[in-house]
Amino acid sequence: MSPSSVEANSIDNGEKRQQQQKKKLVCVTGAGGFIGSWVVKELLLRGYRVRGTARDLAVRKNAHLLALDGAKERLSLCRADVLDYGSLRAAFVGCHGVFHVASPVSKDPDLVPVAIEGTKNVMNAAADMGVSRVVFTSSYGAVHMNPNRSPDAVVDETCWSDPEYCRQNDIYCYAKMMAERTAEEEAAKRGLELAVVLPCVTVGPVLQQSINFSSNHVVRYLMGTVATYPNAVAAYADVRDVARAHVLVFECPDARGRYLCIGTVLHRAQFLQMLKDLFPNYPVTSKCEGDGTVAMVKPYKFSTERLKNLGLEFIPLTKSLQDAVECLQRKGLLPVMLPQHRACL
Ligand SMILES: NC(=O)c1ccc[n+]([C@@H]2O[C@H](COP(=O)([O-])OP(=O)(O)OC[C@H]3O[C@@H](n4cnc5c(N)ncnc54)[C@H](OP(=O)(O)O)[C@@H]3O)[C@@H](O)[C@H]2O)c1
């Protein structure tokens, strides 16, 4: 065989392998949520057969999933609760991979046992059912919440939040951090391959019909519903990049461990200025807590080399916000404001 036919052959084999991989069945927990829906969309787009779990299979909650391209042929939905072990085992039958996206997103302390126990259940049910790879959705709240971190340090996947600081100051971050640790421990015990995506405040167009926590964060500032903004720094990513990151780490056979998914880091004042510039008709919150009396917190540096090395290019935040606002207006989740509305305020 000539060198060129050997090369052509190996390209053929590579493509065949990729095709076979994509025909495989994968399960997405929390398929109907903001991020879950985009993960399902991305997987269908790439040719996978997808089983999505939801706690409520009512059509009104899942119509947006059933309307996705490829859904008719390759998407099935299955009722599962992360606290119901049997429902998870049934959802994972025949699956090669599991994307564990589902988690309560709130400030209610009750979310801690659900996030931890739910993750333990997902990992063990996956292992019982012969799943080989799990992608877990953690949060940058498990990375950057550390009062002892130097403001000049580059935040990367080696950084962990301080659990005690989180427990006292941000119960959601505490729950995500503990759930991520649980995922790691159970994966090691049960011999599962694990890759973890760590998204930050996720914004962008919504597929579902109701508003989720992070989209509501944008709406509340846009509508001036919050009187003051904190003197704080936050990181932002587009939901389409977050979904792509999940699939990229799944498809790369060597991808293991943590992948920080951050597009932009801004002080809240810069974020709100961006909203004002993009949407001048909205009454954006403009007063900072402790205005003028305290030094402004400095944005930190961060590294997303691991995801960039897998080929992810981040969507600019201005585009994410523009697309988010247009989409929320279209769905009636955000009032359209015209210049005369601004004049009345
Ligand atoms: N959005 C962000 O800014 C952000 C940032 C970092 C990490 N994350 C993580 O990304 C994931 C998705 O968040 P999201 O923003 O897409 O929020 P979301 O729209 O509220 O979605 C959460 C999903 O979790 C499901 N869920 C909650 N409790 C459950 C339970 N006991 N059993 C089964 N499913 C349950 C919900 O299902 P139901 O529809 O049945 O309620 C929903 O599908 C979460 O793990 C979250 O921690 C989000």
Short mmCIF file of C-alpha atoms in Angstrom, two decimals, residues 7 23 29 53 71 96 98 101 107 166 189 197 199 226 237 259 281:
data_model
loop_
_atom_site.label_atom_id
_atom_site.label_comp_id
_atom_site.label_asym_id
_atom_site.label_seq_id
_atom_site.Cartn_x
_atom_site.Cartn_y
_atom_site.Cartn_z
CA GLU A 7 -3.07 8.05 4.97
CA LYS A 23 -24.55 7.21 16.77
CA THR A 29 -29.91 15.12 33.15
CA THR A 53 -34.26 13.53 31.78
CA ALA A 71 -35.37 15.64 18.01
CA HIS A 96 -22.35 5.39 26.55
CA VAL A 98 -23.96 10.88 30.78
CA VAL A 101 -26.29 19.00 34.27
CA LYS A 107 -29.98 30.28 47.56
CA CYS A 166 -18.57 29.40 50.76
CA LYS A 189 -14.26 4.49 43.24
CA VAL A 197 -17.06 21.83 33.00
CA PRO A 199 -19.19 27.61 33.79
CA VAL A 226 -32.23 45.91 42.15
CA ALA A 237 -19.87 32.98 29.48
CA TYR A 259 -12.29 22.79 32.35
CA ASN A 281 -33.95 52.55 26.70
#
